[in-house]
Each structure stands twice: as C-alpha cells, then as structure tokens.
C-alpha cells in the first residue's frame, strides 16, 4: 500500500518536454498544472518529496481538512509548492522563508495563483527565531494551520525552528508537518517537539522515510 500511494504521489510530477533556459518542474494538484522554477544551488530552491507528500494529503483529505477561508502559514516554504496548493484549495496563505529565497518564492506563487485563487497568497520574510513578535505579533496573528515540509535537516537552527513553531501556534492551531528522517541528531528534534506539542502520525511512507504529522499545543489535541 505504501508503494502504491508513493507511486501515485510521484505521478503528480512532470518535467518540460523541451529543455529551456530556466529550470522548472511541473506538478498536478488541486485540479491545476503548477510550474515551479527551481535553483540547484541551495536547499530552499528545490522541491523535496516531503512537499509532494503534504500536497497530496491536502488534496485527498480536503473534506476533513477544509482549507477554504482558513488562515495558513507555511514556514520554510522554499519554492512555494505547498503554499500554492493550499491557496488553490481556498486558504488565505502566508508563505515564508529566508530573504534570499523570497524572489523565487514570490515568482512561483504569483505565476501559479494569480486569478486562480479565492485569496491571493502573501509572501513574507521569516528567519526562524528572529524578530518573531515584531513581524508576527501574538495579539494580531492567528493561524488556523501551520504547514511545514522538510524543515528538519542538517542545519544549526533547530532551536530557532522550535521557538518559531511555539510562537506561531495558538491553542487551536493545527500543525501539519511532513518530515524525512535522516540523522539521529535531527530525528531527536521530534522528541524535543513533543515537549510542547501533542503529536499524531497521520500518514507514514517507509519507502520514502517520510512521516506526516498532525500536532497541536500540548493538552489540546482534538480527535
């Protein structure tokens, strides 16, 4: 079953028939053809399998996780695929990443959502752990969903990532987080994450080494 679903997820990806001067990949989600411009010189400008897993989940579980008019933030949005799919499914999305990635992120979001979405998504800088209250004040920022795909890997900012999750998450916020398991140090992040949040596995793909989690602030997990 795992391999059948993974094959279906990977069939959503397509490539240009003719080589062009600009590298891009195509995806079919939410009834649309999505074209993502990539760059191979940094992690954040490539579409990783965890993003496809999360997009597939959002599309195939759109009744249980109805995103219409929901306020969604994606952290570590990268190329923007998850934010684009959430927008096409009706959410009001804020796609965030580091300043050096915002140009490509903005390009992808605009190219794939203009005149196609109920709410035009926003692109905003978010450096994990930095100026959180200034840029995302707790008093005025309320997100129904926090989405994250492959944000835990070999980088030195795991403490700041956990702080960011904690800052953005209200008692009724749902976190949807797709994680690829790689190294023990990174995998230990899950245990640290569970000190603040109740964690539930909602999909697991052993052939990809990817787990999709749902999380809420500790003590507030809903059925």
Coordinates of C-alpha atoms in Angstrom, one line a residue:
X1 CA 0.0 0.0 0.0
X2 CA 2.8 2.4 0.9
X3 CA 4.5 1.9 -2.5
X4 CA 1.2 2.3 -4.4
X5 CA 0.4 5.6 -2.7
X6 CA 4.0 6.8 -3.2
X7 CA 3.8 5.9 -6.9
X8 CA 0.5 8.0 -7.1
X9 CA 2.2 10.9 -5.4
X10 CA 5.2 10.8 -7.7
X11 CA 2.9 10.7 -10.8
X12 CA 1.8 14.2 -9.9
X13 CA 5.3 15.5 -11.0
X14 CA 6.1 16.1 -14.7
X15 CA 9.0 17.7 -16.5
X16 CA 9.2 20.0 -19.5
X17 CA 9.3 18.2 -22.9
X18 CA 11.9 20.6 -24.2
X19 CA 14.9 21.9 -22.2
X20 CA 14.6 25.6 -21.5
X21 CA 17.0 28.2 -20.2
X22 CA 15.2 28.2 -16.9
X23 CA 15.0 25.0 -14.8
X24 CA 11.4 24.1 -13.8
X25 CA 9.3 21.2 -12.7
X26 CA 5.6 20.7 -13.1
X27 CA 3.0 19.2 -10.7
X28 CA -0.6 18.3 -10.9
X29 CA -2.5 19.2 -7.7
X30 CA -5.9 20.7 -6.8
X31 CA -7.1 20.5 -10.4
X32 CA -4.3 22.7 -11.7
X33 CA -1.0 22.4 -13.5
X34 CA 1.6 24.0 -11.3
X35 CA 5.0 25.1 -12.7
X36 CA 7.8 25.6 -10.2
X37 CA 11.0 27.4 -11.0
X38 CA 13.9 25.8 -9.1
X39 CA 17.6 26.6 -8.4
X40 CA 20.0 23.8 -7.6
X41 CA 22.5 26.0 -5.7
X42 CA 20.6 25.9 -2.4
X43 CA 18.3 23.6 -0.4
X44 CA 15.4 26.0 -0.3
X45 CA 15.0 26.3 -4.0
X46 CA 14.3 22.7 -4.8
X47 CA 11.1 20.7 -4.4
X48 CA 11.7 17.9 -1.9
X49 CA 9.5 14.7 -1.7
X50 CA 8.1 15.8 1.7
X51 CA 6.4 18.7 -0.1
X52 CA 4.7 16.4 -2.5
X53 CA 3.5 14.2 0.4
X54 CA 1.9 17.1 2.1
X55 CA 0.3 18.5 -1.1
X56 CA -1.1 15.1 -1.8
X57 CA -2.5 14.8 1.7
X58 CA -4.1 18.3 1.5
X59 CA -5.8 17.5 -1.8
X60 CA -7.0 14.0 -0.9
X61 CA -8.2 15.0 2.6
X62 CA -9.8 18.3 1.6
X63 CA -13.1 17.4 3.4
X64 CA -11.6 16.6 6.7
X65 CA -9.1 19.4 6.5
X66 CA -11.2 22.0 4.7
X67 CA -8.9 24.9 4.0
X68 CA -11.5 27.3 2.5
X69 CA -11.1 30.7 4.2
X70 CA -8.6 29.3 6.7
X71 CA -5.6 31.3 7.7
X72 CA -2.5 29.3 6.9
X73 CA 1.2 30.0 7.3
X74 CA 3.9 27.9 5.7
X75 CA 7.3 28.0 7.3
X76 CA 10.3 27.2 5.1
X77 CA 8.2 27.5 2.0
X78 CA 11.1 27.1 -0.3
X79 CA 9.8 27.1 -3.9
X80 CA 6.2 27.6 -2.6
X81 CA 4.5 24.3 -3.8
X82 CA 2.7 23.6 -0.5
X83 CA 1.6 27.3 -0.2
X84 CA 0.3 27.3 -3.8
X85 CA -1.7 24.1 -3.3
X86 CA -3.2 25.4 -0.1
X87 CA -4.1 28.6 -1.9
X88 CA -5.7 26.7 -4.7
X89 CA -7.8 24.8 -2.1
X90 CA -9.2 28.1 -0.8
X91 CA -6.9 29.1 2.1
X92 CA -5.6 32.6 2.9
X93 CA -1.8 31.7 2.8
X94 CA 1.3 33.4 4.1
X95 CA 4.3 31.8 2.5
X96 CA 7.5 32.5 4.5
X97 CA 11.2 31.8 4.1
X98 CA 14.7 33.5 4.3
X99 CA 15.2 36.8 2.4
X100 CA 17.4 35.3 -0.2
X101 CA 14.7 32.9 -1.3
X102 CA 11.8 35.4 -1.5
X103 CA 12.4 36.4 -5.1
X104 CA 12.0 32.9 -6.5
X105 CA 9.2 32.1 -4.0
X106 CA 7.2 35.2 -5.0
X107 CA 7.7 34.4 -8.7
X108 CA 6.3 30.8 -8.2
X109 CA 3.4 31.9 -6.0
X110 CA 2.3 34.7 -8.3
X111 CA 2.7 32.6 -11.5
X112 CA 0.6 29.8 -10.2
X113 CA -2.1 31.6 -8.2
X114 CA -2.9 34.9 -9.9
X115 CA -6.6 34.9 -10.8
X116 CA -6.9 31.3 -9.8
X117 CA -7.5 31.6 -6.0
X118 CA -10.1 32.9 -3.7
X119 CA -7.4 34.6 -1.7
X120 CA -4.2 35.8 -3.2
X121 CA -1.3 34.4 -1.1
X122 CA 1.2 36.6 0.6
X123 CA 5.0 36.1 0.7
X124 CA 6.8 37.3 3.8
X125 CA 10.3 37.0 5.2
X126 CA 10.7 34.8 8.3
X127 CA 14.1 33.9 9.7
X128 CA 13.4 31.3 12.4
X129 CA 13.6 32.7 15.9
X130 CA 14.3 36.3 14.8
X131 CA 12.0 39.2 15.4
X132 CA 9.0 36.9 15.8
X133 CA 7.0 39.3 18.0
X134 CA 7.8 42.2 15.7
X135 CA 6.9 40.5 12.5
X136 CA 4.2 38.1 13.7
X137 CA 2.7 39.7 16.9
X138 CA 0.8 37.2 19.0
X139 CA -2.0 39.7 19.6
X140 CA -2.9 40.0 15.9
X141 CA -1.6 36.9 14.2
X142 CA -3.9 33.9 14.4
X143 CA -3.2 30.9 12.1
X144 CA -5.6 28.0 11.7
X145 CA -2.8 25.9 10.2
X146 CA 0.9 25.9 10.3
X147 CA 2.4 23.9 7.4
X148 CA 6.0 22.6 7.1
X149 CA 7.7 20.2 4.7
X150 CA 11.2 19.0 5.3
X151 CA 12.2 21.8 7.6
X152 CA 14.3 19.5 9.8
X153 CA 17.6 18.5 8.2
X154 CA 21.3 19.2 8.8
X155 CA 21.2 22.8 9.8
X156 CA 22.2 24.6 13.1
X157 CA 18.8 26.3 13.6
X158 CA 16.7 23.6 15.2
X159 CA 16.3 25.5 18.5
X160 CA 15.1 28.5 16.5
X161 CA 12.7 26.3 14.5
X162 CA 11.1 25.0 17.7
X163 CA 10.8 28.6 19.0
X164 CA 9.1 29.6 15.8
X165 CA 6.6 26.8 16.0
X166 CA 5.9 27.7 19.6
X167 CA 5.4 31.4 18.8
X168 CA 3.1 31.0 15.8
X169 CA 0.9 28.3 17.4
X170 CA -2.2 29.2 19.3
X171 CA -4.3 26.7 21.3
X172 CA -6.5 25.8 18.4
X173 CA -3.8 25.9 15.7
X174 CA -3.2 22.7 13.8
X175 CA 0.3 21.9 12.6
X176 CA 0.7 19.7 9.5
X177 CA 4.4 18.7 9.3
X178 CA 6.0 16.3 6.8
X179 CA 9.4 15.1 8.0
X180 CA 12.0 13.0 6.2
X181 CA 14.1 11.0 8.7
X182 CA 17.8 11.2 8.1
X183 CA 20.3 11.5 11.0
X184 CA 19.9 10.8 14.7
X185 CA 20.6 14.4 15.7
X186 CA 17.8 15.6 13.5
X187 CA 15.5 12.8 14.5
X188 CA 15.9 13.8 18.1
X189 CA 14.1 17.0 17.2
X190 CA 10.8 15.0 17.3
X191 CA 11.3 14.3 21.0
X192 CA 12.0 17.9 21.7
X193 CA 9.0 18.9 19.7
X194 CA 6.8 16.7 21.8
X195 CA 7.7 18.6 25.0
X196 CA 5.5 21.4 23.6
X197 CA 3.1 19.7 21.3
X198 CA 0.9 16.6 21.1
X199 CA 1.9 14.7 18.0
X200 CA -0.1 12.3 15.9
X201 CA 1.1 10.3 12.9
X202 CA -1.5 10.7 10.1
X203 CA 0.5 9.2 7.2
X204 CA 3.7 7.2 7.0
X205 CA 5.7 6.3 3.9
X206 CA 8.6 3.9 4.9
X207 CA 9.8 3.7 1.3
X208 CA 10.5 7.5 1.3
X209 CA 11.4 7.6 5.0
X210 CA 8.8 10.3 5.4
X211 CA 6.2 10.7 8.1
X212 CA 3.3 13.2 8.1
X213 CA 2.4 14.5 11.5
X214 CA -0.5 16.5 12.9
X215 CA 0.3 18.4 16.0
X216 CA -1.4 20.8 18.4
X217 CA -0.3 22.6 21.5
X218 CA 0.1 20.1 24.4
X219 CA -3.1 19.1 26.1
X220 CA -5.3 20.4 23.3
X221 CA -5.2 17.6 20.7
X222 CA -8.5 17.1 19.1
X223 CA -9.9 13.9 17.7

